[in-house]
JSON list of C-alpha atoms in Angstrom, two decimals:
[
{"chain": "A", "resi": 146, "resn": "UNK", "atom": "CA", "xyz": [-24.92, 8.32, 17.47]},
{"chain": "A", "resi": 147, "resn": "UNK", "atom": "CA", "xyz": [-25.77, 6.58, 14.24]},
{"chain": "A", "resi": 148, "resn": "UNK", "atom": "CA", "xyz": [-27.53, 3.23, 14.54]},
{"chain": "A", "resi": 149, "resn": "UNK", "atom": "CA", "xyz": [-24.91, 1.58, 12.30]},
{"chain": "A", "resi": 150, "resn": "UNK", "atom": "CA", "xyz": [-22.05, 2.39, 14.69]},
{"chain": "A", "resi": 151, "resn": "UNK", "atom": "CA", "xyz": [-20.70, -0.51, 16.74]},
{"chain": "A", "resi": 152, "resn": "UNK", "atom": "CA", "xyz": [-20.06, 0.27, 20.40]},
{"chain": "A", "resi": 153, "resn": "UNK", "atom": "CA", "xyz": [-17.22, -1.58, 22.10]},
{"chain": "A", "resi": 154, "resn": "UNK", "atom": "CA", "xyz": [-14.81, -1.15, 24.97]},
{"chain": "A", "resi": 155, "resn": "UNK", "atom": "CA", "xyz": [-11.25, -0.15, 24.12]},
{"chain": "A", "resi": 156, "resn": "UNK", "atom": "CA", "xyz": [-8.52, -0.34, 26.74]},
{"chain": "A", "resi": 157, "resn": "UNK", "atom": "CA", "xyz": [-5.37, 1.65, 26.02]},
{"chain": "A", "resi": 158, "resn": "UNK", "atom": "CA", "xyz": [-2.51, 3.06, 28.03]},
{"chain": "A", "resi": 159, "resn": "UNK", "atom": "CA", "xyz": [-3.26, 6.45, 29.64]},
{"chain": "A", "resi": 160, "resn": "UNK", "atom": "CA", "xyz": [-0.22, 8.06, 27.99]},
{"chain": "A", "resi": 161, "resn": "UNK", "atom": "CA", "xyz": [-1.39, 6.89, 24.55]},
{"chain": "A", "resi": 162, "resn": "UNK", "atom": "CA", "xyz": [-4.90, 8.16, 25.28]},
{"chain": "A", "resi": 163, "resn": "UNK", "atom": "CA", "xyz": [-3.51, 11.56, 26.26]},
{"chain": "A", "resi": 164, "resn": "UNK", "atom": "CA", "xyz": [-1.55, 11.74, 22.99]},
{"chain": "A", "resi": 165, "resn": "UNK", "atom": "CA", "xyz": [-4.65, 10.78, 21.00]},
{"chain": "A", "resi": 166, "resn": "UNK", "atom": "CA", "xyz": [-6.78, 13.32, 22.89]},
{"chain": "A", "resi": 167, "resn": "UNK", "atom": "CA", "xyz": [-4.25, 16.06, 22.18]},
{"chain": "A", "resi": 168, "resn": "UNK", "atom": "CA", "xyz": [-4.06, 15.13, 18.49]},
{"chain": "A", "resi": 169, "resn": "UNK", "atom": "CA", "xyz": [-7.87, 15.02, 18.27]},
{"chain": "A", "resi": 170, "resn": "UNK", "atom": "CA", "xyz": [-8.16, 18.41, 19.94]},
{"chain": "A", "resi": 171, "resn": "UNK", "atom": "CA", "xyz": [-5.58, 19.86, 17.53]},
{"chain": "A", "resi": 172, "resn": "UNK", "atom": "CA", "xyz": [-7.58, 18.44, 14.63]},
{"chain": "A", "resi": 173, "resn": "UNK", "atom": "CA", "xyz": [-10.82, 19.86, 16.04]},
{"chain": "A", "resi": 174, "resn": "UNK", "atom": "CA", "xyz": [-12.26, 16.39, 16.46]},
{"chain": "A", "resi": 175, "resn": "UNK", "atom": "CA", "xyz": [-13.57, 14.16, 19.22]},
{"chain": "A", "resi": 176, "resn": "UNK", "atom": "CA", "xyz": [-11.35, 11.34, 20.43]},
{"chain": "A", "resi": 177, "resn": "UNK", "atom": "CA", "xyz": [-13.79, 8.78, 19.06]},
{"chain": "A", "resi": 178, "resn": "UNK", "atom": "CA", "xyz": [-13.95, 10.40, 15.61]},
{"chain": "A", "resi": 179, "resn": "UNK", "atom": "CA", "xyz": [-10.17, 10.81, 15.55]},
{"chain": "A", "resi": 180, "resn": "UNK", "atom": "CA", "xyz": [-9.60, 7.12, 16.36]},
{"chain": "A", "resi": 181, "resn": "UNK", "atom": "CA", "xyz": [-12.17, 6.07, 13.74]},
{"chain": "A", "resi": 182, "resn": "UNK", "atom": "CA", "xyz": [-10.48, 8.24, 11.09]},
{"chain": "A", "resi": 183, "resn": "UNK", "atom": "CA", "xyz": [-7.01, 6.94, 12.03]},
{"chain": "A", "resi": 184, "resn": "UNK", "atom": "CA", "xyz": [-8.16, 3.32, 11.80]},
{"chain": "A", "resi": 185, "resn": "UNK", "atom": "CA", "xyz": [-9.86, 3.95, 8.46]},
{"chain": "A", "resi": 186, "resn": "UNK", "atom": "CA", "xyz": [-6.70, 5.56, 7.04]},
{"chain": "A", "resi": 187, "resn": "UNK", "atom": "CA", "xyz": [-4.58, 2.69, 8.33]},
{"chain": "A", "resi": 188, "resn": "UNK", "atom": "CA", "xyz": [-6.82, 0.09, 6.69]},
{"chain": "A", "resi": 189, "resn": "UNK", "atom": "CA", "xyz": [-6.86, 1.84, 3.33]},
{"chain": "A", "resi": 190, "resn": "UNK", "atom": "CA", "xyz": [-3.19, 2.64, 3.00]},
{"chain": "A", "resi": 191, "resn": "UNK", "atom": "CA", "xyz": [-1.72, 1.38, -0.23]},
{"chain": "A", "resi": 192, "resn": "UNK", "atom": "CA", "xyz": [0.89, -1.34, -0.10]},
{"chain": "A", "resi": 193, "resn": "UNK", "atom": "CA", "xyz": [4.60, -0.61, -0.37]},
{"chain": "A", "resi": 194, "resn": "UNK", "atom": "CA", "xyz": [4.43, -1.65, -3.99]},
{"chain": "A", "resi": 195, "resn": "UNK", "atom": "CA", "xyz": [1.54, 0.70, -4.75]},
{"chain": "A", "resi": 196, "resn": "UNK", "atom": "CA", "xyz": [3.37, 3.63, -3.10]},
{"chain": "A", "resi": 197, "resn": "UNK", "atom": "CA", "xyz": [6.88, 2.98, -4.36]},
{"chain": "A", "resi": 198, "resn": "UNK", "atom": "CA", "xyz": [6.76, 0.82, -7.49]},
{"chain": "A", "resi": 199, "resn": "UNK", "atom": "CA", "xyz": [3.64, 1.57, -9.53]},
{"chain": "A", "resi": 200, "resn": "UNK", "atom": "CA", "xyz": [4.36, 4.21, -12.15]},
{"chain": "A", "resi": 201, "resn": "UNK", "atom": "CA", "xyz": [8.06, 3.41, -12.33]},
{"chain": "A", "resi": 202, "resn": "UNK", "atom": "CA", "xyz": [9.91, 2.31, -15.45]},
{"chain": "A", "resi": 203, "resn": "UNK", "atom": "CA", "xyz": [11.76, -0.98, -15.62]},
{"chain": "A", "resi": 204, "resn": "UNK", "atom": "CA", "xyz": [14.69, -1.33, -18.00]},
{"chain": "A", "resi": 205, "resn": "UNK", "atom": "CA", "xyz": [14.73, -4.41, -20.23]},
{"chain": "A", "resi": 206, "resn": "UNK", "atom": "CA", "xyz": [17.87, -5.71, -18.53]},
{"chain": "A", "resi": 207, "resn": "UNK", "atom": "CA", "xyz": [16.01, -5.79, -15.16]},
{"chain": "A", "resi": 208, "resn": "UNK", "atom": "CA", "xyz": [13.53, -8.35, -16.48]},
{"chain": "A", "resi": 209, "resn": "UNK", "atom": "CA", "xyz": [14.54, -12.00, -16.25]},
{"chain": "A", "resi": 210, "resn": "UNK", "atom": "CA", "xyz": [12.07, -13.51, -18.69]},
{"chain": "A", "resi": 211, "resn": "UNK", "atom": "CA", "xyz": [13.33, -17.09, -18.21]},
{"chain": "A", "resi": 212, "resn": "UNK", "atom": "CA", "xyz": [12.42, -17.07, -14.53]},
{"chain": "A", "resi": 213, "resn": "UNK", "atom": "CA", "xyz": [9.44, -14.70, -14.72]},
{"chain": "A", "resi": 214, "resn": "UNK", "atom": "CA", "xyz": [11.05, -12.16, -12.39]},
{"chain": "A", "resi": 215, "resn": "UNK", "atom": "CA", "xyz": [11.56, -8.42, -12.58]},
{"chain": "A", "resi": 216, "resn": "UNK", "atom": "CA", "xyz": [13.89, -6.33, -10.43]},
{"chain": "A", "resi": 217, "resn": "UNK", "atom": "CA", "xyz": [12.24, -3.19, -9.05]},
{"chain": "A", "resi": 218, "resn": "UNK", "atom": "CA", "xyz": [13.75, -1.05, -6.29]},
{"chain": "A", "resi": 219, "resn": "UNK", "atom": "CA", "xyz": [16.17, -3.82, -5.36]},
{"chain": "A", "resi": 220, "resn": "UNK", "atom": "CA", "xyz": [13.43, -6.45, -4.92]},
{"chain": "A", "resi": 221, "resn": "UNK", "atom": "CA", "xyz": [12.60, -9.27, -7.31]},
{"chain": "A", "resi": 222, "resn": "UNK", "atom": "CA", "xyz": [8.89, -9.61, -8.10]},
{"chain": "A", "resi": 223, "resn": "UNK", "atom": "CA", "xyz": [6.96, -11.97, -10.31]},
{"chain": "A", "resi": 224, "resn": "UNK", "atom": "CA", "xyz": [5.36, -10.20, -13.24]},
{"chain": "A", "resi": 225, "resn": "UNK", "atom": "CA", "xyz": [2.70, -10.39, -15.89]},
{"chain": "A", "resi": 226, "resn": "UNK", "atom": "CA", "xyz": [2.27, -8.17, -18.93]},
{"chain": "A", "resi": 227, "resn": "UNK", "atom": "CA", "xyz": [-0.89, -6.21, -19.66]},
{"chain": "A", "resi": 228, "resn": "UNK", "atom": "CA", "xyz": [-1.49, -8.14, -22.87]},
{"chain": "A", "resi": 229, "resn": "UNK", "atom": "CA", "xyz": [-0.03, -11.46, -21.63]},
{"chain": "A", "resi": 230, "resn": "UNK", "atom": "CA", "xyz": [2.58, -11.24, -24.37]},
{"chain": "A", "resi": 231, "resn": "UNK", "atom": "CA", "xyz": [6.13, -12.41, -23.76]},
{"chain": "A", "resi": 232, "resn": "UNK", "atom": "CA", "xyz": [8.70, -9.79, -22.83]},
{"chain": "A", "resi": 233, "resn": "UNK", "atom": "CA", "xyz": [9.95, -7.94, -25.90]},
{"chain": "A", "resi": 234, "resn": "UNK", "atom": "CA", "xyz": [13.76, -7.85, -25.76]},
{"chain": "A", "resi": 235, "resn": "UNK", "atom": "CA", "xyz": [15.22, -4.36, -25.72]},
{"chain": "A", "resi": 236, "resn": "UNK", "atom": "CA", "xyz": [12.00, -2.65, -24.64]},
{"chain": "A", "resi": 237, "resn": "UNK", "atom": "CA", "xyz": [11.44, -0.85, -21.37]},
{"chain": "A", "resi": 238, "resn": "UNK", "atom": "CA", "xyz": [8.26, -1.39, -19.38]},
{"chain": "A", "resi": 239, "resn": "UNK", "atom": "CA", "xyz": [6.12, 0.70, -17.06]},
{"chain": "A", "resi": 240, "resn": "UNK", "atom": "CA", "xyz": [4.80, -0.86, -13.87]},
{"chain": "A", "resi": 241, "resn": "UNK", "atom": "CA", "xyz": [1.07, -0.20, -14.06]},
{"chain": "A", "resi": 242, "resn": "UNK", "atom": "CA", "xyz": [-0.22, -2.28, -11.13]},
{"chain": "A", "resi": 243, "resn": "UNK", "atom": "CA", "xyz": [0.90, -4.29, -8.13]},
{"chain": "A", "resi": 244, "resn": "UNK", "atom": "CA", "xyz": [-1.05, -7.11, -6.54]},
{"chain": "A", "resi": 245, "resn": "UNK", "atom": "CA", "xyz": [0.82, -8.77, -3.71]},
{"chain": "A", "resi": 246, "resn": "UNK", "atom": "CA", "xyz": [4.20, -9.76, -5.11]},
{"chain": "A", "resi": 247, "resn": "UNK", "atom": "CA", "xyz": [3.08, -9.65, -8.76]},
{"chain": "A", "resi": 248, "resn": "UNK", "atom": "CA", "xyz": [3.69, -6.56, -10.88]},
{"chain": "A", "resi": 249, "resn": "UNK", "atom": "CA", "xyz": [1.83, -5.83, -14.09]},
{"chain": "A", "resi": 250, "resn": "UNK", "atom": "CA", "xyz": [4.10, -4.48, -16.82]},
{"chain": "A", "resi": 251, "resn": "UNK", "atom": "CA", "xyz": [3.16, -2.54, -19.93]},
{"chain": "A", "resi": 252, "resn": "UNK", "atom": "CA", "xyz": [5.61, -2.06, -22.80]},
{"chain": "A", "resi": 253, "resn": "UNK", "atom": "CA", "xyz": [6.63, 1.53, -23.39]}
]
């Protein structure tokens, strides 16, 4: 075992352990390595916005410039533009980034 690995006791239900052991065996991995990989994947999963919103196009009529909100996938988010310019009426925008509940828009 590597010196930089933290050892700790983990208590889980026997049925869950059996499911993890089966999944690890199917993946050709040890239970410990499988759990470590699963936890790493879980911690690095992109947010809902990164998975579902970034890369989408927003029509000009879905941007409420007066309130600083944009409607994307049925949810209102706050927004900023890539160049900090005001929203150009009649232009569509691409969502290029999402940080929390703030979307970054770039004019198309």
